[in-house]
Amino acid sequence: QLQLVESGGGLVQPGGSLRLSCAASGFTLDYYVIGWFRQAPGKEREGVACISSSGGGTHYTDSVTGRFTLSRDNAKNTVYLQMNSLKPEDTGVYYCAAEYGPFQVMCVTDAPVYKNYWGQGTQVTVSS
């Protein structure tokens, strides 16, 4: 089946780093806008970051700007979310999602935009 698979989550101390991966199978990821979302226990889903399908444009929510960085590896059909200087507030299940948009330069972290392809999530826990 067409799917996205997240990996790279785990337990890390405050100030540490993790790199999350979002790997696609069954479709070519570089034709899609990719969004990252997270959900903490008892909280609403929050948009974290996105990367466009064209031109490498990115957007980050204010709380992660300067600490998180998105990148693409088209040869591996994978998008990476590098997370540095992690805080306990970053704890949650992280999801990636994809929406077809071959001509998009900009992107948004608005969950309803991502209609078809969602991963199952990977747990990130930031705690001492």
Short mmCIF file of C-alpha atoms in Angstrom, two decimals:
data_model
loop_
_atom_site.label_atom_id
_atom_site.label_comp_id
_atom_site.label_asym_id
_atom_site.label_seq_id
_atom_site.Cartn_x
_atom_site.Cartn_y
_atom_site.Cartn_z
CA GLN A 1 0.00 0.00 0.00
CA LEU A 2 0.97 3.63 -0.39
CA GLN A 3 2.28 4.77 2.96
CA LEU A 4 4.54 7.01 4.99
CA VAL A 5 6.67 5.62 7.80
CA GLU A 6 8.20 7.78 10.53
CA SER A 7 11.26 6.71 12.48
CA GLY A 8 13.94 8.18 14.74
CA GLY A 9 11.95 8.98 17.85
CA GLY A 10 13.03 8.10 21.34
CA LEU A 11 13.94 9.39 24.77
CA VAL A 12 16.34 12.33 24.98
CA GLN A 13 17.42 14.73 27.71
CA PRO A 14 16.63 18.45 27.48
CA GLY A 15 19.12 20.14 25.19
CA GLY A 16 19.67 16.98 23.18
CA SER A 17 18.96 16.23 19.53
CA LEU A 18 17.01 13.76 17.43
CA ARG A 19 16.58 13.29 13.70
CA LEU A 20 13.20 12.04 12.52
CA SER A 21 12.73 10.42 9.13
CA CYS A 22 9.63 10.28 6.94
CA ALA A 23 10.02 7.65 4.23
CA ALA A 24 7.51 7.14 1.43
CA SER A 25 6.67 3.95 -0.42
CA GLY A 26 4.42 3.60 -3.45
CA PHE A 27 4.77 7.20 -4.61
CA THR A 28 7.46 9.74 -5.38
CA LEU A 29 7.77 12.07 -2.43
CA ASP A 30 9.41 14.96 -4.27
CA TYR A 31 6.09 15.71 -5.99
CA TYR A 32 4.44 16.31 -2.61
CA VAL A 33 4.32 18.94 0.09
CA ILE A 34 5.36 17.36 3.40
CA GLY A 35 4.07 18.45 6.78
CA TRP A 36 5.12 17.48 10.29
CA PHE A 37 2.68 17.53 13.21
CA ARG A 38 2.82 16.54 16.85
CA GLN A 39 0.38 15.73 19.61
CA ALA A 40 1.15 15.77 23.31
CA PRO A 41 -0.98 13.80 25.79
CA GLY A 42 -4.27 15.58 26.36
CA LYS A 43 -3.43 18.30 23.83
CA GLU A 44 -4.63 19.23 20.36
CA ARG A 45 -2.60 18.28 17.32
CA GLU A 46 -0.11 21.01 16.47
CA GLY A 47 1.52 21.86 13.17
CA VAL A 48 5.30 21.87 13.50
CA ALA A 49 6.90 22.39 10.09
CA CYS A 50 6.49 21.82 6.38
CA ILE A 51 8.61 21.69 3.24
CA SER A 52 7.39 22.50 -0.25
CA SER A 53 7.55 20.29 -3.34
CA SER A 54 9.40 22.95 -5.34
CA GLY A 55 12.21 25.32 -4.46
CA GLY A 56 12.86 23.97 -0.98
CA GLY A 57 10.62 26.46 0.78
CA THR A 58 10.00 25.69 4.45
CA HIS A 59 7.84 26.95 7.27
CA TYR A 60 8.27 26.39 11.01
CA THR A 61 5.96 27.18 13.87
CA ASP A 62 7.33 29.88 16.16
CA SER A 63 8.09 27.54 19.03
CA VAL A 64 10.58 25.49 16.96
CA THR A 65 12.09 28.13 14.68
CA GLY A 66 15.86 28.12 14.98
CA ARG A 67 15.93 24.66 16.56
CA PHE A 68 14.30 22.40 13.94
CA THR A 69 15.36 22.01 10.30
CA LEU A 70 13.70 20.15 7.42
CA SER A 71 15.50 18.62 4.46
CA ARG A 72 14.81 16.26 1.56
CA ASP A 73 16.80 13.34 0.21
CA ASN A 74 15.08 12.59 -3.07
CA ALA A 75 17.31 9.60 -3.80
CA LYS A 76 15.98 7.92 -0.64
CA ASN A 77 12.44 9.25 -1.07
CA THR A 78 12.73 10.59 2.48
CA VAL A 79 12.26 13.84 4.38
CA TYR A 80 14.19 14.51 7.58
CA LEU A 81 13.33 16.65 10.58
CA GLN A 82 16.46 17.55 12.53
CA MET A 83 15.52 18.60 16.07
CA ASN A 84 18.13 20.36 18.22
CA SER A 85 18.04 21.98 21.66
CA LEU A 86 15.04 19.88 22.58
CA LYS A 87 12.77 20.97 25.40
CA PRO A 88 10.27 19.00 27.52
CA GLU A 89 7.52 20.93 25.71
CA ASP A 90 8.56 19.17 22.49
CA THR A 91 7.36 15.83 23.86
CA GLY A 92 4.65 14.12 21.83
CA VAL A 93 3.86 11.77 18.99
CA TYR A 94 5.23 13.17 15.74
CA TYR A 95 3.46 12.50 12.44
CA CYS A 96 4.40 13.26 8.87
CA ALA A 97 1.87 13.79 6.11
CA ALA A 98 2.01 14.34 2.36
CA GLU A 99 -0.21 16.14 -0.13
CA TYR A 100 0.24 16.22 -3.91
CA GLY A 101 1.51 19.63 -4.98
CA PRO A 102 4.16 19.52 -7.72
CA PHE A 103 4.08 23.28 -8.36
CA GLN A 104 3.94 24.50 -4.78
CA VAL A 105 6.67 26.84 -3.59
CA MET A 106 5.05 27.63 -0.23
CA CYS A 107 3.60 25.23 2.32
CA VAL A 108 1.31 25.31 5.34
CA THR A 109 1.01 23.33 8.57
CA ASP A 110 -2.77 23.06 8.38
CA ALA A 111 -3.76 19.43 8.93
CA PRO A 112 -6.89 19.38 6.71
CA VAL A 113 -4.71 20.19 3.70
CA TYR A 114 -3.07 16.77 4.02
CA LYS A 115 -5.94 14.56 2.91
CA ASN A 116 -4.56 11.16 1.96
CA TYR A 117 -1.13 10.21 3.29
CA TRP A 118 -0.29 10.10 6.98
CA GLY A 119 2.25 8.09 8.89
CA GLN A 120 1.54 6.20 12.09
CA GLY A 121 3.71 8.43 14.25
CA THR A 122 6.88 8.16 16.27
CA GLN A 123 7.16 8.98 19.97
CA VAL A 124 9.51 11.75 21.09
CA THR A 125 10.05 12.14 24.83
CA VAL A 126 12.24 14.93 26.21
CA SER A 127 12.88 14.37 29.90
CA SER A 128 15.67 14.28 32.44
#
